[in-house]
Short mmCIF file of C-alpha atoms in Angstrom, two decimals:
data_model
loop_
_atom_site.label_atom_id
_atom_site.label_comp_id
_atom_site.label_asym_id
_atom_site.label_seq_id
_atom_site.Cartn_x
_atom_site.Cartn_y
_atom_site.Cartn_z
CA UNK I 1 0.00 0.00 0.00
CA UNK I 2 1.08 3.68 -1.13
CA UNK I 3 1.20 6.71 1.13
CA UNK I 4 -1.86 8.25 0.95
CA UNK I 5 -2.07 10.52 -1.83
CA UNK I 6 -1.95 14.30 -1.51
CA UNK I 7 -5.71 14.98 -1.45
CA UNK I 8 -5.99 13.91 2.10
CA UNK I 9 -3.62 16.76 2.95
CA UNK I 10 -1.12 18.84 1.10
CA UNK I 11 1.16 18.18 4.08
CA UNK I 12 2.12 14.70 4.15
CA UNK I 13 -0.62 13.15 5.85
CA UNK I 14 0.45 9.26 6.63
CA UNK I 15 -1.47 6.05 7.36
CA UNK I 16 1.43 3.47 7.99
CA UNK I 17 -0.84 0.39 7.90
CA UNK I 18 1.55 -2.55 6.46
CA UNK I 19 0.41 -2.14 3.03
CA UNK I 20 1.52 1.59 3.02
CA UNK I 21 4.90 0.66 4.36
CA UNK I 22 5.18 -1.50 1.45
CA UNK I 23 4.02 0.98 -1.02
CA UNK I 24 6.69 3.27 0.67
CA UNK I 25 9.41 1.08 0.58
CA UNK I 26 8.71 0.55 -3.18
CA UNK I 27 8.35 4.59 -4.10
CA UNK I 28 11.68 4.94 -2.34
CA UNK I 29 13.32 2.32 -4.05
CA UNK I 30 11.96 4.10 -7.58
CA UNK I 31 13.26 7.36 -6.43
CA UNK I 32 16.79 5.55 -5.86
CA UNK I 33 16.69 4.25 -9.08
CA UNK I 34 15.84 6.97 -10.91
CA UNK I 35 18.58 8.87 -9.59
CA UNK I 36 21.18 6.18 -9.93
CA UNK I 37 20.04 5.95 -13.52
CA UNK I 38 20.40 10.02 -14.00
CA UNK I 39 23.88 9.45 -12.35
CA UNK I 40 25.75 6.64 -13.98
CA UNK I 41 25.48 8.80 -17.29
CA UNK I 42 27.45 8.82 -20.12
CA UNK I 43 29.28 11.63 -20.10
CA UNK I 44 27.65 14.53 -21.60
CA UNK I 45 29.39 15.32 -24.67
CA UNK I 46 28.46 11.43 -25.93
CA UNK I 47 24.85 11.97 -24.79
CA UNK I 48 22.11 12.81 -27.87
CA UNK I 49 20.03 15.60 -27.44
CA UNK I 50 16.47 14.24 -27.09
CA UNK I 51 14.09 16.82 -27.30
CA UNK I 52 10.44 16.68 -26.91
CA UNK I 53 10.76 13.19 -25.13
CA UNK I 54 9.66 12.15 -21.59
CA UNK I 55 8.13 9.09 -19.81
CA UNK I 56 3.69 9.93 -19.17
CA UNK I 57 4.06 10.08 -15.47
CA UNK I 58 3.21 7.48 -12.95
CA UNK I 59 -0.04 6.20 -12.44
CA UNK I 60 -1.17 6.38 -8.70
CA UNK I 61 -2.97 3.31 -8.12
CA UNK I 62 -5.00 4.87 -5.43
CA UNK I 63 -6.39 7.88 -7.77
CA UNK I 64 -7.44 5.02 -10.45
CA UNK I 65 -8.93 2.88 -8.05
CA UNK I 66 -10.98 5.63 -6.46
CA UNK I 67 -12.11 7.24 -9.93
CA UNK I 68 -13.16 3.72 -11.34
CA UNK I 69 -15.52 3.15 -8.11
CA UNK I 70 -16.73 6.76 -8.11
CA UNK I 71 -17.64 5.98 -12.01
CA UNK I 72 -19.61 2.91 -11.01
CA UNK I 73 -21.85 4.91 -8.60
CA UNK I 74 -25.46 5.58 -8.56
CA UNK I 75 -26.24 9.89 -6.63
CA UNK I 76 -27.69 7.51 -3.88
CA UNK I 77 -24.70 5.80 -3.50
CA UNK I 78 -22.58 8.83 -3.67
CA UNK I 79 -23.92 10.94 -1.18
CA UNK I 80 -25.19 7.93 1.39
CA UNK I 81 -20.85 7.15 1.51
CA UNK I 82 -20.33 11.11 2.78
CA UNK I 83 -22.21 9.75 6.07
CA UNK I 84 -20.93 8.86 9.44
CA UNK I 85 -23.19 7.26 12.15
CA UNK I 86 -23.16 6.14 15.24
CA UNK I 87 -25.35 2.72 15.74
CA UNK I 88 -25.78 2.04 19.15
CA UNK I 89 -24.38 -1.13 20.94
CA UNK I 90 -21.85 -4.15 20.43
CA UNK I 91 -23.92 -6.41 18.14
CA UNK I 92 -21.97 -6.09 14.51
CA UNK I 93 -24.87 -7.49 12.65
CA UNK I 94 -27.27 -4.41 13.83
CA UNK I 95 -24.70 -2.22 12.76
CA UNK I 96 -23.91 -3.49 9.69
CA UNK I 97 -27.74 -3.86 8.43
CA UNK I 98 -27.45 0.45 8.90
CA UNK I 99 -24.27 0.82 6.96
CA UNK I 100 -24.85 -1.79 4.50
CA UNK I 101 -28.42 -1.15 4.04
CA UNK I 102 -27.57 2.30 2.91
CA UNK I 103 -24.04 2.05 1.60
CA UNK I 104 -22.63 4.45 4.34
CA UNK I 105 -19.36 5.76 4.73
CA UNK I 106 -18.27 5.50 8.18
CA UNK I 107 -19.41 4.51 11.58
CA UNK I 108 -18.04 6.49 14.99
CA UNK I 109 -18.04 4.35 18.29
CA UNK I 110 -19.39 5.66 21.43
CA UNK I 111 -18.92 4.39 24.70
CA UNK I 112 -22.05 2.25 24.49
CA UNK I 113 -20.11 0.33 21.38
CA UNK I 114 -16.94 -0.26 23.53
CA UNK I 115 -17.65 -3.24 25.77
CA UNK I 116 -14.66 -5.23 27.56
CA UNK I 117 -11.07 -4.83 26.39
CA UNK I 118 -9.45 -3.29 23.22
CA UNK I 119 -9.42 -6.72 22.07
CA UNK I 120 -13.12 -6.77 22.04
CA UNK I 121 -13.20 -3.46 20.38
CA UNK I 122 -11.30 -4.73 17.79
CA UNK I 123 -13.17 -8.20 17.10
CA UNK I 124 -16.46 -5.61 16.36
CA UNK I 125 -14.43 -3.25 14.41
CA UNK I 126 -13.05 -5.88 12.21
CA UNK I 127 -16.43 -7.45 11.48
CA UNK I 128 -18.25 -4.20 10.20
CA UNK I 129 -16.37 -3.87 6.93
CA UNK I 130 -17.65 -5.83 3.77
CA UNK I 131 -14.88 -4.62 1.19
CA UNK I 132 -11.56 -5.37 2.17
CA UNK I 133 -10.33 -2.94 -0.41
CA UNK I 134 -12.34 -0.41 0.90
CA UNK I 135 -12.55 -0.65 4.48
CA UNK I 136 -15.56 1.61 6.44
CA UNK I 137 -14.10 4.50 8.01
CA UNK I 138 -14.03 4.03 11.44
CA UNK I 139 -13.33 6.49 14.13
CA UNK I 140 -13.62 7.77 18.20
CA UNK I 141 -13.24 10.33 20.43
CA UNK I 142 -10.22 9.44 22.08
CA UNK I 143 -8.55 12.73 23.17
CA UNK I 144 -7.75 11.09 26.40
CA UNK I 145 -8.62 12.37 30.28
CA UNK I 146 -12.32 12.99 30.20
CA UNK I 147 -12.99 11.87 26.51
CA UNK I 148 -12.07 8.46 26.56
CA UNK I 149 -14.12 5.78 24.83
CA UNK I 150 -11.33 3.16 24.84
CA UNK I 151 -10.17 1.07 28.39
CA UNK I 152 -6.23 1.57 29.11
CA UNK I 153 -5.80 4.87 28.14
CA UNK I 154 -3.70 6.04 30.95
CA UNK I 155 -1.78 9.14 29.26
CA UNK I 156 -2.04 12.67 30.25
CA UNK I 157 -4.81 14.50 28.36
CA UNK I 158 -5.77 18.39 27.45
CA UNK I 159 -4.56 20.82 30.42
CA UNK I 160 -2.33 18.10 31.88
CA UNK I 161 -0.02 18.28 28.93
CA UNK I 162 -0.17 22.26 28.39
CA UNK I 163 3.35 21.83 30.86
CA UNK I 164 5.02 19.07 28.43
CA UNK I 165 7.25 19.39 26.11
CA UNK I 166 6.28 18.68 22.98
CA UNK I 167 8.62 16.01 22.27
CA UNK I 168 6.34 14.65 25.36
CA UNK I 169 2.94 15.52 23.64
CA UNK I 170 4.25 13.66 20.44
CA UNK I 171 5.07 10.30 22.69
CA UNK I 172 1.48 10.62 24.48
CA UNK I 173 -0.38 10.31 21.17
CA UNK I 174 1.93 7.80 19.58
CA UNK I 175 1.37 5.61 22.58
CA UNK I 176 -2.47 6.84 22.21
CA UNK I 177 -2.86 6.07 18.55
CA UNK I 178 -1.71 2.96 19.41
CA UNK I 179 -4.10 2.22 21.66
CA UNK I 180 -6.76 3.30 18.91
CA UNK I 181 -4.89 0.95 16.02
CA UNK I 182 -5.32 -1.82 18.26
CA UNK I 183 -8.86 -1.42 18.16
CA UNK I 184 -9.10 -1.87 14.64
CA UNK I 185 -10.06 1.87 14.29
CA UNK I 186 -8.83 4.12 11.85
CA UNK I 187 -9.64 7.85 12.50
CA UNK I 188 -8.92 9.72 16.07
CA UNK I 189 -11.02 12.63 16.67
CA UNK I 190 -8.70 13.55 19.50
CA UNK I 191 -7.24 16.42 19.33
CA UNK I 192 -8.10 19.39 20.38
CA UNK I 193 -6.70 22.32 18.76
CA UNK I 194 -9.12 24.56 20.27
CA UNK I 195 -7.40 27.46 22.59
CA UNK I 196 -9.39 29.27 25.98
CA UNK I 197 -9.02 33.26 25.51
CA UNK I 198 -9.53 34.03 29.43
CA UNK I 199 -10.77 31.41 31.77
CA UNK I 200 -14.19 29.48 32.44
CA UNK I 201 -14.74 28.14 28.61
CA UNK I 202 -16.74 24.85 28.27
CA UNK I 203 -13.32 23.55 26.40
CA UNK I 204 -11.03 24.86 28.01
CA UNK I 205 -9.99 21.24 30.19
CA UNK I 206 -9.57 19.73 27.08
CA UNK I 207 -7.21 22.11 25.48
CA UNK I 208 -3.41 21.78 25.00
CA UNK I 209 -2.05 24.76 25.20
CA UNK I 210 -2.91 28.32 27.08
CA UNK I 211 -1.82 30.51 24.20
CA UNK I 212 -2.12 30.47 20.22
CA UNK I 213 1.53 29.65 19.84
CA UNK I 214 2.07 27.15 22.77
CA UNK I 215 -1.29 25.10 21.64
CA UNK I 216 0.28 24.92 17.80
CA UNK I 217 3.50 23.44 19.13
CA UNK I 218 1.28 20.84 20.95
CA UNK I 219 -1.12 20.39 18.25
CA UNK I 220 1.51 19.48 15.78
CA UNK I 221 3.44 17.26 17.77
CA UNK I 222 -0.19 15.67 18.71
CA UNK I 223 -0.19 15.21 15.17
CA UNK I 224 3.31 14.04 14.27
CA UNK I 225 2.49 11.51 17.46
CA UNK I 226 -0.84 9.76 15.77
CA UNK I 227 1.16 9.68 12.31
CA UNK I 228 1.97 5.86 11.19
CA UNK I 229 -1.08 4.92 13.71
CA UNK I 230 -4.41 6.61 13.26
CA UNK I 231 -5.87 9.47 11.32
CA UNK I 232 -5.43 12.40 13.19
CA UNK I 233 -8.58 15.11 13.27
CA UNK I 234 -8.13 18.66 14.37
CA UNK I 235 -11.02 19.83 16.49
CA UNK I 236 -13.28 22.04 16.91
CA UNK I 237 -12.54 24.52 13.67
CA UNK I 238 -12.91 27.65 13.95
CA UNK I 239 -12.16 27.29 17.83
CA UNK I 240 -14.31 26.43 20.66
CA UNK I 241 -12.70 28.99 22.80
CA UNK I 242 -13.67 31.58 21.69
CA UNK I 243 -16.79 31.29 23.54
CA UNK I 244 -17.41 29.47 26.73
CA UNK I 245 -20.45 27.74 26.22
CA UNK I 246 -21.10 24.30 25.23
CA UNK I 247 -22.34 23.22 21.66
CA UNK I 248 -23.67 20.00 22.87
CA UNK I 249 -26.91 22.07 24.11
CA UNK I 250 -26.36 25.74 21.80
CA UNK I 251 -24.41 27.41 19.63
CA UNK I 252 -21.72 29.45 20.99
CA UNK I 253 -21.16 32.66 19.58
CA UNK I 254 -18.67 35.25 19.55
CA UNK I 255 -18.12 38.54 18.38
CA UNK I 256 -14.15 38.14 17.37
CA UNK I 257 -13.34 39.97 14.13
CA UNK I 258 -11.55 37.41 11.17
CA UNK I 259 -8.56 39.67 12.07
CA UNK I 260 -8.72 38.81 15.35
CA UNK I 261 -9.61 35.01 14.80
CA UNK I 262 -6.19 34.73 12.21
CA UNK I 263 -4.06 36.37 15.36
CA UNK I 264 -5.29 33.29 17.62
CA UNK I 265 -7.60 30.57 17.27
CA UNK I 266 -6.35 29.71 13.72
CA UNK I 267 -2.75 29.05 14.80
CA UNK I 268 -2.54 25.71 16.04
CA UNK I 269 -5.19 24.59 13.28
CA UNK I 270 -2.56 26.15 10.70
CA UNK I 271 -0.02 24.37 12.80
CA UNK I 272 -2.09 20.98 12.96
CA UNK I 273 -2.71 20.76 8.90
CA UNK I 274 1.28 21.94 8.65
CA UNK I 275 2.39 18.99 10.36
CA UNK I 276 0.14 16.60 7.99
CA UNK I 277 -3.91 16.07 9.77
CA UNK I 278 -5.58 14.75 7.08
CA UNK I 279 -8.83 15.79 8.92
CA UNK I 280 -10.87 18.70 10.11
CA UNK I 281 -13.79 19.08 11.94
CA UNK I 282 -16.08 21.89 12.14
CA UNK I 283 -17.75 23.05 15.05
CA UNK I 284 -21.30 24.28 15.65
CA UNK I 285 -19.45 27.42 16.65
CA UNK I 286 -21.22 31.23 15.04
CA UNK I 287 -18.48 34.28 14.83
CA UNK I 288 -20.88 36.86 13.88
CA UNK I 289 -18.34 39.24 12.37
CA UNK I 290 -17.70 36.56 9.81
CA UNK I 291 -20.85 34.65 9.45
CA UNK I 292 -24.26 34.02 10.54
CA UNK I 293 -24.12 30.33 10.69
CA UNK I 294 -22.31 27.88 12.91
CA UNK I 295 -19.34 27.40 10.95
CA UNK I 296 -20.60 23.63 10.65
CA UNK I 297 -22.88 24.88 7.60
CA UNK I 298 -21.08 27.72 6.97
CA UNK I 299 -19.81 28.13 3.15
CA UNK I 300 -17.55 31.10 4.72
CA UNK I 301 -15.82 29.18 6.98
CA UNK I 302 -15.06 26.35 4.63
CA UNK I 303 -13.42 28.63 2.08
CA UNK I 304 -11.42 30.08 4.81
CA UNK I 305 -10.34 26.71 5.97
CA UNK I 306 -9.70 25.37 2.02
CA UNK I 307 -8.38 28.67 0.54
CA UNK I 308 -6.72 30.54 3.69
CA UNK I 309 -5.18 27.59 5.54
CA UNK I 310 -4.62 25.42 2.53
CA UNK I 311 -6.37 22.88 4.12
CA UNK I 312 -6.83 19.87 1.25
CA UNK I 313 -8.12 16.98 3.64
CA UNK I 314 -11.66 15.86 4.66
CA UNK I 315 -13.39 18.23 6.88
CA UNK I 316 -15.99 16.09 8.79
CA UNK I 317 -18.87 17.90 10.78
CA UNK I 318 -19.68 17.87 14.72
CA UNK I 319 -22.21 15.15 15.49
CA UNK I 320 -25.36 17.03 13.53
CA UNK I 321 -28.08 16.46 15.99
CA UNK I 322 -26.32 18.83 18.62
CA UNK I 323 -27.67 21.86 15.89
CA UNK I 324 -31.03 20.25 17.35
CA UNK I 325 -30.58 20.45 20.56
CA UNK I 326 -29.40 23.84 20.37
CA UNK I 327 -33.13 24.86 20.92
CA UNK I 328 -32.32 27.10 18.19
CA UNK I 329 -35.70 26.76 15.56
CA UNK I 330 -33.35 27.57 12.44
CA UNK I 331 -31.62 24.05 13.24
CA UNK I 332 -34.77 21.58 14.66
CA UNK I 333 -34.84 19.55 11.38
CA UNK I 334 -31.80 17.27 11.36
CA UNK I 335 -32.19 16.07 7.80
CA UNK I 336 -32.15 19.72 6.61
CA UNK I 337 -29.01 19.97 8.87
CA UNK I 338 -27.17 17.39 6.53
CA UNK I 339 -28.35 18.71 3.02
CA UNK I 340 -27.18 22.49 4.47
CA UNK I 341 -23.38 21.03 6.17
CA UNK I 342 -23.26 19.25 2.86
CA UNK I 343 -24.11 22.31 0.72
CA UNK I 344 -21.53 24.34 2.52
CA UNK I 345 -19.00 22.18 1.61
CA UNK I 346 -18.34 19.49 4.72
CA UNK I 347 -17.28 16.09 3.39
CA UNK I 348 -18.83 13.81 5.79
CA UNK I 349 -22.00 14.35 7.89
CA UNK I 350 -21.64 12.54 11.16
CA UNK I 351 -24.66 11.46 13.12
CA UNK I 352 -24.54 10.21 16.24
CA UNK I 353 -27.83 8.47 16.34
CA UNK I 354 -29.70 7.19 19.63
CA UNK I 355 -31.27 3.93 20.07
CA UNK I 356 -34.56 5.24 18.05
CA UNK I 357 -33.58 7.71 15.50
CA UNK I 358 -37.53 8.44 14.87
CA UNK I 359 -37.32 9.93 18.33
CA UNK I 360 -35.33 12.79 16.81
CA UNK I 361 -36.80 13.12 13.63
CA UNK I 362 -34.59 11.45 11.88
CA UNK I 363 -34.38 8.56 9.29
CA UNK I 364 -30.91 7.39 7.72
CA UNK I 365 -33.02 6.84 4.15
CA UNK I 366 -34.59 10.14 4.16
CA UNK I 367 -31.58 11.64 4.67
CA UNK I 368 -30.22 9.95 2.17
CA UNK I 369 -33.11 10.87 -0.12
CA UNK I 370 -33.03 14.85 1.05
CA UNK I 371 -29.19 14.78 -0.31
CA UNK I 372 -30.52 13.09 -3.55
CA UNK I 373 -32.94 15.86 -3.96
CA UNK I 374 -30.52 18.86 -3.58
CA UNK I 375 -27.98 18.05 -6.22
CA UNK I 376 -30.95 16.91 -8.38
CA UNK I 377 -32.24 20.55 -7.83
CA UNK I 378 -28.63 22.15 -7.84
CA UNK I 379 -29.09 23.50 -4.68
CA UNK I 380 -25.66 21.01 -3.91
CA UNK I 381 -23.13 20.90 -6.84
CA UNK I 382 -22.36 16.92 -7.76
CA UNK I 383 -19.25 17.90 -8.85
CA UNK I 384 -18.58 19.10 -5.04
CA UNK I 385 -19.87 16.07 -4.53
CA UNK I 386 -17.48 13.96 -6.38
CA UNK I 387 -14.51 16.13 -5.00
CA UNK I 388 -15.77 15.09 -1.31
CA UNK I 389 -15.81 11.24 -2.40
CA UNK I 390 -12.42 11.69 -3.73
CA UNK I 391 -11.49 12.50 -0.29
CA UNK I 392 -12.99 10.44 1.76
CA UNK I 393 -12.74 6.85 -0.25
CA UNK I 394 -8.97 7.78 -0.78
CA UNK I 395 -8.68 7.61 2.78
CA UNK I 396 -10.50 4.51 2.84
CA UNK I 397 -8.61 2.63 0.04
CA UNK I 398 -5.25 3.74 1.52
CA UNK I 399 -6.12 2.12 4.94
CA UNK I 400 -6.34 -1.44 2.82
CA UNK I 401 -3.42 -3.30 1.82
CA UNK I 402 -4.06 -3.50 -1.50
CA UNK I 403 -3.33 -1.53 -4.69
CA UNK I 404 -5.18 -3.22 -7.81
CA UNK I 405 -7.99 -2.09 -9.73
CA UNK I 406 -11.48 -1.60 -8.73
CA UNK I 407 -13.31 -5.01 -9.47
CA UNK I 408 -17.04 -4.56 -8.43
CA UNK I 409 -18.30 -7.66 -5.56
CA UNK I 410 -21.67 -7.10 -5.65
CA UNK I 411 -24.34 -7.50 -3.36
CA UNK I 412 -21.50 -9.07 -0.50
CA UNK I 413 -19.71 -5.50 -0.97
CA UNK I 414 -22.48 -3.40 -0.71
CA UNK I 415 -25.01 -4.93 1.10
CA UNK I 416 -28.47 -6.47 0.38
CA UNK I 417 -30.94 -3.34 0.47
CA UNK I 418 -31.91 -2.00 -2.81
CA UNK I 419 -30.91 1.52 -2.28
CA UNK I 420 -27.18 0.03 -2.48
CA UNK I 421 -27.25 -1.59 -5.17
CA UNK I 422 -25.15 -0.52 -8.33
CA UNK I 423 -27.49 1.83 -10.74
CA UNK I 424 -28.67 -0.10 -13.90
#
């Protein structure tokens, strides 16, 4: 397996799972050649002049693999594998007849999903994906300290490691990311690259560092740390300090200028996607001075994040249904949630669904359907659309260990329901 390919991030991002070392082991050994080749010359009055001449470049596996599935896809299927739910409990079966049934892209594991040891974990992570060249994308909160989904995690976490060094930081999540990669999951959304401006924010236990510049040398060596191990995510863009409330229950809101928010809370998220994250999540966080929406549906706040901090990864939202219980009205219909975080520009809608999803008005299908509707009606671009599952299946295929062409499995890949199945 290859290095993941640039469009997870344009700094290096790195998923070291064996087939990757292999695939870097083999582009280094090209490399050498190449330049042993250049070197052992004739010398270059002998040479010919060839002009006009060079070798097509490289084909990268991943890229064709990716394009030829993304050809093969129906809208539904499309849009259904830019969603990330959370099915309650340890049963794999239950969860797979959700993801399969719909041809999702990810599930995230809560505590209720973690029962007994990491090897436990790991027996339910490994039975949820059907394509072993496209494994789901699996991820958890594990920031350590008082986000913990995962047993053994013993390592300082947030304010306890605003005091470390961070060569220190750097070993915490290595040894963290480890834990996580034992599990059998892929993606950590455990780092917290969020700074507290003043004392008393909601966040501010959580955070790694008390000023911009401190929390970006933390952030990046949080990131350099989970490299090799797990996907790192920075979190909560555009910073959950700025405020102090909580998001779980509102939407916290400041007045900061952009001036002001470039000066502070965007440092260690510059710092984080620097040093290689190859994901982003937005919070349900409003700046008015910038925009009037949480930044989670915010087209403003996307572009800043894309164009201003040249950030080329997928940018996952906050679990949707906290817009709902925000209390604000604008945000009570959690399907119209998705199509707007989707419209703004957000790769991957994450829900984190209770027991009865009906309870909260929602339905996976009819979410499903809403996002089928809105690039039907051009209120969502497809061609966004396509960009987004660029992203997020190249992350996918490069946590496989393989490297051949895209060979359609049928129903066993994609499950039984007829909303999965391939278009005619």
């Amino acid at each position: 397996m290859r290095r993941p390919p640039t469009t997870l991030s344009g700094r290096s991002a790195r998923v070291a799972r064996p087939g990757i070392r292999r695939g870097l082991a083999a582009l280094a050994l090209l490399l050498a050649a190449s330049t042993a080749l250049a070197a052992c010359g004739a010398a270059p009055e002998a040479s010919p002049v060839l002009r006009g001449v060079s070798a097509p470049p490289a084909a990268d596996p991943t890229e064709i693999n990716v394009a030829q599935r993304i050809a093969s896809m129906s809208l539904e299927q499309k849009v259904a594998a830019l969603v990330m739910v959370h099915v309650p409990g340890t049963d794999p079966a239950a969860i797979r007849s959700v993801v399969d049934g719909h041809g999702l892209g990810g599930v995230i594991l809560m505590g209720d999903n973690v029962a007994g040891d990491v090897a436990a974990t790991r027996a339910l992570t490994s039975a949820l994906s059907s394509d072993p060249g496209l494994p789901l994308l699996t991820a958890i909160d594990q920031e350590g300290g008082v986000v913990a989904r995962l047993p053994g995690d013993v390592w300082p976490a947030g304010r306890a490691l605003q005091s470390a060094s961070p060569e220190e930081v750097e070993g915490v999540f290595a040894a963290r990311a480890g834990l996580v990669e034992s599990a059998g999951v892929l993606v950590n959304f455990g780092i917290v690259a969020d700074i507290e401006i003043g004392s008393g924010s909601f966040i501010g236990p959580r955070t790694l560092g008390e000023t911009p510049e401190a929390a970006a040398e933390r952030v990046a060596a949080a990131v350099r740390g989970e490299q090799g191990r797990a996907l790192s995510t920075l979190k909560h863009f555009p910073g959950h300090g700025a405020s102090p409330d909580d998001s779980h229950v509102s939407i916290p809101t400041s007045s900061l200028t952009l001036a002001q928010w470039r000066a502070t809370h965007a440092v260690p998220f510059a710092a984080g996607i620097e040093a290689g994250a190859p994901l982003v999540m937005t919070g349900h966080l409003r700046f008015d001075s910038v925009s009037p929406l949480p930044a989670s549906l915010s087209p403003t706040w996307i572009r800043i994040l894309r164009d201003e901090l040249g950030f080329d990864g997928v940018i996952v939202t906050d679990d949707l249904l906290m817009l709902q219980r925000s209390g604000d009205a604008h945000f009570g219909d959690p399907i119209e949630n998705g199509v707007r975080a989707l419209a703004a520009g957000n790769d991957l809608l994450l829900y984190v669904l209770p027991g009865d999803p009906a309870s909260v008005g929602f339905d996976v299908g009819a979410l499903v359907d809403a996002l089928v509707a809105a690039v039907t009606s051009g209120r969502v671009d497809e061609e966004a659309v396509d960009d987004s599952l660029r992203r997020v299946l190249a992350l996918r295929r490069a946590a496989s260990a393989e490297t051949g062409p895209f060979s359609d499995c049928g129903l066993k890949c994609v499950g039984l329901s007829p909303r999965a199945r391939p278009a005619d």
